[in-house]
Amino acid sequence: MFTGIIEAVGEIAELEQRGGDVRLRVKTNDLGLGDVDLGDSIATNGVCLTVIELPGDGYVADVSVETLNLTTVGNWAVGTPVNLEKALTPQTRLGGHMVSGHVDAVGEVVSRHPDARSERFVLRAPAELAKYIAHKGSITVDGTSLTVNAVNGCDFDLNIVPHTLGKTVMGAYQPGTKINLEVDLIARYLERLLLGDQAAERNA
């Protein structure tokens, strides 16, 4: 589990195709790895990856075909900047919201413009996620915990303060940028709960 509070921006240092999936080496820059062991999880642009090697300047992780199909990982290249967050511990301050690192879908930046000292972004989610996005609710964008300012169909607004712009990959967003989206866990579980006994029924 994660909080959606980005700890550092790293970059993709190496990509290796392996039998249909990918092995990544991520350079972590300012993210300290002294408390990271093999098998630990690190959210990488919102994607929960398992550390399989610690070469010294970062970590190595394998990415499955499923992850490649449902996230932006397939678009990454050497040098791509990525948001990084280590898995939370019992001592971690929960400054964002509960984030699983399991990306629901890929969205897109529609527009951005200045709003006083902040930036106002309009993002577009796939139609199947629209019902989970609520005004003043939480959403995870490339691993960053954010508050939804407005909703209009599949589009939703975010007001991003200068600190977040400078400490995450959001500063580089432009119209057309593809983004990893994870909706609020509570909304997911609530939908399942409301199904009642129908939840046990198999699809035809």
GROMACS .gro file of C-alpha atoms in nm:
model
  204
    1MET     CA    1   0.000   0.000   0.000
    2PHE     CA    2   0.100   0.361  -0.063
    3THR     CA    3  -0.017   0.711   0.028
    4GLY     CA    4   0.016   0.888  -0.307
    5ILE     CA    5   0.270   1.132  -0.162
    6ILE     CA    6   0.560   1.128  -0.407
    7GLU     CA    7   0.903   1.095  -0.244
    8ALA     CA    8   1.125   1.155  -0.548
    9VAL     CA    9   1.132   1.167  -0.926
   10GLY     CA   10   1.352   0.902  -1.083
   11GLU     CA   11   1.408   0.798  -1.440
   12ILE     CA   12   1.407   0.486  -1.651
   13ALA     CA   13   1.770   0.383  -1.695
   14GLU     CA   14   1.726   0.062  -1.890
   15LEU     CA   15   1.452  -0.142  -2.061
   16GLU     CA   16   1.501  -0.502  -2.162
   17GLN     CA   17   1.245  -0.707  -2.355
   18ARG     CA   18   1.215  -1.055  -2.204
   19GLY     CA   19   0.987  -1.310  -2.368
   20GLY     CA   20   0.700  -1.069  -2.422
   21ASP     CA   21   0.730  -0.876  -2.097
   22VAL     CA   22   0.987  -0.620  -1.979
   23ARG     CA   23   1.260  -0.585  -1.720
   24LEU     CA   24   1.322  -0.227  -1.603
   25ARG     CA   25   1.609  -0.061  -1.424
   26VAL     CA   26   1.500   0.258  -1.250
   27LYS     CA   27   1.748   0.520  -1.133
   28THR     CA   28   1.604   0.659  -0.810
   29ASN     CA   29   1.801   0.986  -0.774
   30ASP     CA   30   1.696   1.138  -0.436
   31LEU     CA   31   1.500   0.834  -0.315
   32GLY     CA   32   1.700   0.662  -0.042
   33LEU     CA   33   1.705   0.284  -0.069
   34GLY     CA   34   1.876   0.201   0.260
   35ASP     CA   35   1.552   0.057   0.399
   36VAL     CA   36   1.452  -0.128   0.079
   37ASP     CA   37   1.501  -0.505   0.051
   38LEU     CA   38   1.454  -0.748  -0.235
   39GLY     CA   39   1.085  -0.823  -0.268
   40ASP     CA   40   0.975  -0.481  -0.146
   41SER     CA   41   0.733  -0.271  -0.351
   42ILE     CA   42   0.796   0.072  -0.503
   43ALA     CA   43   0.521   0.267  -0.680
   44THR     CA   44   0.662   0.384  -1.012
   45ASN     CA   45   0.430   0.639  -1.177
   46GLY     CA   46   0.158   0.471  -0.974
   47VAL     CA   47   0.247   0.116  -1.079
   48CYS     CA   48   0.337  -0.116  -0.790
   49LEU     CA   49   0.663  -0.287  -0.889
   50THR     CA   50   0.851  -0.555  -0.696
   51VAL     CA   51   1.223  -0.497  -0.642
   52ILE     CA   52   1.427  -0.792  -0.772
   53GLU     CA   53   1.772  -0.631  -0.777
   54LEU     CA   54   1.939  -0.334  -0.605
   55PRO     CA   55   2.230  -0.232  -0.827
   56GLY     CA   56   2.324   0.068  -0.610
   57ASP     CA   57   2.175   0.366  -0.793
   58GLY     CA   58   1.822   0.231  -0.813
   59TYR     CA   59   1.628  -0.091  -0.852
   60VAL     CA   60   1.533  -0.351  -1.109
   61ALA     CA   61   1.179  -0.485  -1.157
   62ASP     CA   62   0.995  -0.711  -1.397
   63VAL     CA   63   0.675  -0.587  -1.566
   64SER     CA   64   0.413  -0.840  -1.674
   65VAL     CA   65   0.213  -0.837  -1.997
   66GLU     CA   66  -0.098  -0.750  -1.792
   67THR     CA   67   0.071  -0.440  -1.654
   68LEU     CA   68   0.202  -0.341  -1.996
   69ASN     CA   69  -0.152  -0.362  -2.136
   70LEU     CA   70  -0.321  -0.160  -1.859
   71THR     CA   71  -0.067   0.114  -1.785
   72THR     CA   72   0.165   0.359  -1.957
   73VAL     CA   73   0.470   0.140  -1.894
   74GLY     CA   74   0.466   0.025  -2.255
   75ASN     CA   75   0.528   0.387  -2.361
   76TRP     CA   76   0.830   0.440  -2.137
   77ALA     CA   77   1.177   0.480  -2.279
   78VAL     CA   78   1.524   0.531  -2.137
   79GLY     CA   79   1.519   0.874  -1.973
   80THR     CA   80   1.144   0.882  -1.901
   81PRO     CA   81   1.092   1.055  -1.562
   82VAL     CA   82   0.881   0.864  -1.311
   83ASN     CA   83   0.721   0.943  -0.974
   84LEU     CA   84   0.854   0.721  -0.695
   85GLU     CA   85   0.711   0.621  -0.358
   86LYS     CA   86   0.818   0.340  -0.127
   87ALA     CA   87   0.550   0.124   0.033
   88LEU     CA   88   0.408   0.268   0.353
   89THR     CA   89   0.496   0.135   0.698
   90PRO     CA   90   0.301   0.156   1.028
   91GLN     CA   91   0.504   0.470   1.104
   92THR     CA   92   0.426   0.644   0.773
   93ARG     CA   93   0.217   0.962   0.782
   94LEU     CA   94  -0.090   0.906   0.567
   95GLY     CA   95  -0.082   1.247   0.401
   96GLY     CA   96  -0.267   1.141   0.087
   97HIS     CA   97  -0.514   0.851   0.070
   98MET     CA   98  -0.494   0.473   0.056
   99VAL     CA   99  -0.337   0.379  -0.278
  100SER     CA  100  -0.287   0.019  -0.391
  101GLY     CA  101  -0.054   0.077  -0.686
  102HIS     CA  102  -0.292  -0.125  -0.906
  103VAL     CA  103  -0.364   0.102  -1.201
  104ASP     CA  104  -0.724   0.091  -1.325
  105ALA     CA  105  -0.673   0.245  -1.667
  106VAL     CA  106  -0.482   0.495  -1.875
  107GLY     CA  107  -0.623   0.848  -1.904
  108GLU     CA  108  -0.514   1.158  -2.093
  109VAL     CA  109  -0.435   1.521  -2.026
  110VAL     CA  110  -0.688   1.737  -2.213
  111SER     CA  111  -0.564   2.085  -2.121
  112ARG     CA  112  -0.372   2.296  -1.869
  113HIS     CA  113  -0.367   2.666  -1.793
  114PRO     CA  114  -0.242   2.896  -1.515
  115ASP     CA  115  -0.476   2.955  -1.222
  116ALA     CA  116  -0.308   3.221  -1.001
  117ARG     CA  117   0.016   3.051  -0.890
  118SER     CA  118  -0.125   2.703  -0.954
  119GLU     CA  119  -0.203   2.515  -1.273
  120ARG     CA  120  -0.551   2.395  -1.365
  121PHE     CA  121  -0.551   2.062  -1.548
  122VAL     CA  122  -0.839   1.891  -1.724
  123LEU     CA  123  -0.789   1.515  -1.749
  124ARG     CA  124  -1.002   1.256  -1.927
  125ALA     CA  125  -1.073   0.911  -1.787
  126PRO     CA  126  -1.206   0.614  -1.983
  127ALA     CA  127  -1.586   0.592  -1.972
  128GLU     CA  128  -1.583   0.286  -1.745
  129LEU     CA  129  -1.406   0.483  -1.469
  130ALA     CA  130  -1.623   0.796  -1.478
  131LYS     CA  131  -1.867   0.667  -1.214
  132TYR     CA  132  -1.584   0.638  -0.958
  133ILE     CA  133  -1.466   1.000  -0.992
  134ALA     CA  134  -1.646   1.246  -0.764
  135HIS     CA  135  -1.625   1.617  -0.692
  136LYS     CA  136  -1.388   1.662  -0.393
  137GLY     CA  137  -1.307   1.291  -0.404
  138SER     CA  138  -0.961   1.140  -0.428
  139ILE     CA  139  -0.788   1.005  -0.737
  140THR     CA  140  -0.436   0.885  -0.806
  141VAL     CA  141  -0.264   1.021  -1.117
  142ASP     CA  142   0.075   0.865  -1.199
  143GLY     CA  143   0.097   0.770  -0.833
  144THR     CA  144   0.013   1.116  -0.696
  145SER     CA  145  -0.281   1.149  -0.454
  146LEU     CA  146  -0.498   1.437  -0.574
  147THR     CA  147  -0.836   1.597  -0.501
  148VAL     CA  148  -1.090   1.629  -0.783
  149ASN     CA  149  -1.206   1.991  -0.821
  150ALA     CA  150  -1.481   1.940  -1.079
  151VAL     CA  151  -1.632   1.662  -1.289
  152ASN     CA  152  -1.794   1.685  -1.632
  153GLY     CA  153  -1.873   1.344  -1.778
  154CYS     CA  154  -1.542   1.163  -1.828
  155ASP     CA  155  -1.344   1.484  -1.776
  156PHE     CA  156  -1.228   1.607  -1.437
  157ASP     CA  157  -1.035   1.911  -1.314
  158LEU     CA  158  -0.733   1.926  -1.086
  159ASN     CA  159  -0.578   2.237  -0.932
  160ILE     CA  160  -0.207   2.167  -0.884
  161VAL     CA  161  -0.001   2.383  -0.650
  162PRO     CA  162   0.359   2.483  -0.732
  163HIS     CA  163   0.512   2.235  -0.485
  164THR     CA  164   0.342   1.938  -0.653
  165LEU     CA  165   0.435   2.066  -0.999
  166GLY     CA  166   0.800   2.090  -0.896
  167LYS     CA  167   0.822   1.760  -0.708
  168THR     CA  168   0.639   1.527  -0.948
  169VAL     CA  169   0.624   1.455  -1.320
  170MET     CA  170   0.311   1.671  -1.351
  171GLY     CA  171   0.516   1.977  -1.437
  172ALA     CA  172   0.589   1.822  -1.777
  173TYR     CA  173   0.227   1.731  -1.860
  174GLN     CA  174   0.093   1.866  -2.189
  175PRO     CA  175  -0.232   1.801  -2.377
  176GLY     CA  176  -0.216   1.444  -2.504
  177THR     CA  177   0.009   1.312  -2.225
  178LYS     CA  178  -0.100   0.962  -2.121
  179ILE     CA  179  -0.139   0.907  -1.747
  180ASN     CA  180  -0.196   0.616  -1.509
  181LEU     CA  181  -0.522   0.643  -1.313
  182GLU     CA  182  -0.624   0.461  -0.996
  183VAL     CA  183  -0.967   0.540  -0.852
  184ASP     CA  184  -1.046   0.551  -0.481
  185LEU     CA  185  -1.047   0.205  -0.319
  186ILE     CA  186  -1.354   0.290  -0.112
  187ALA     CA  187  -1.558   0.357  -0.427
  188ARG     CA  188  -1.456   0.018  -0.566
  189TYR     CA  189  -1.556  -0.173  -0.253
  190LEU     CA  190  -1.878   0.023  -0.213
  191GLU     CA  191  -1.987  -0.070  -0.565
  192ARG     CA  192  -1.923  -0.438  -0.492
  193LEU     CA  193  -2.107  -0.420  -0.158
  194LEU     CA  194  -2.414  -0.264  -0.318
  195LEU     CA  195  -2.445  -0.565  -0.549
  196GLY     CA  196  -2.546  -0.774  -0.248
  197ASP     CA  197  -2.620  -1.136  -0.336
  198GLN     CA  198  -2.569  -1.057  -0.706
  199ALA     CA  199  -2.195  -1.034  -0.639
  200ALA     CA  200  -2.182  -1.415  -0.608
  201GLU     CA  201  -2.345  -1.472  -0.945
  202ARG     CA  202  -2.126  -1.572  -1.237
  203ASN     CA  203  -2.142  -1.378  -1.564
  204ALA     CA  204  -2.322  -1.565  -1.840
   0.00000   0.00000   0.00000
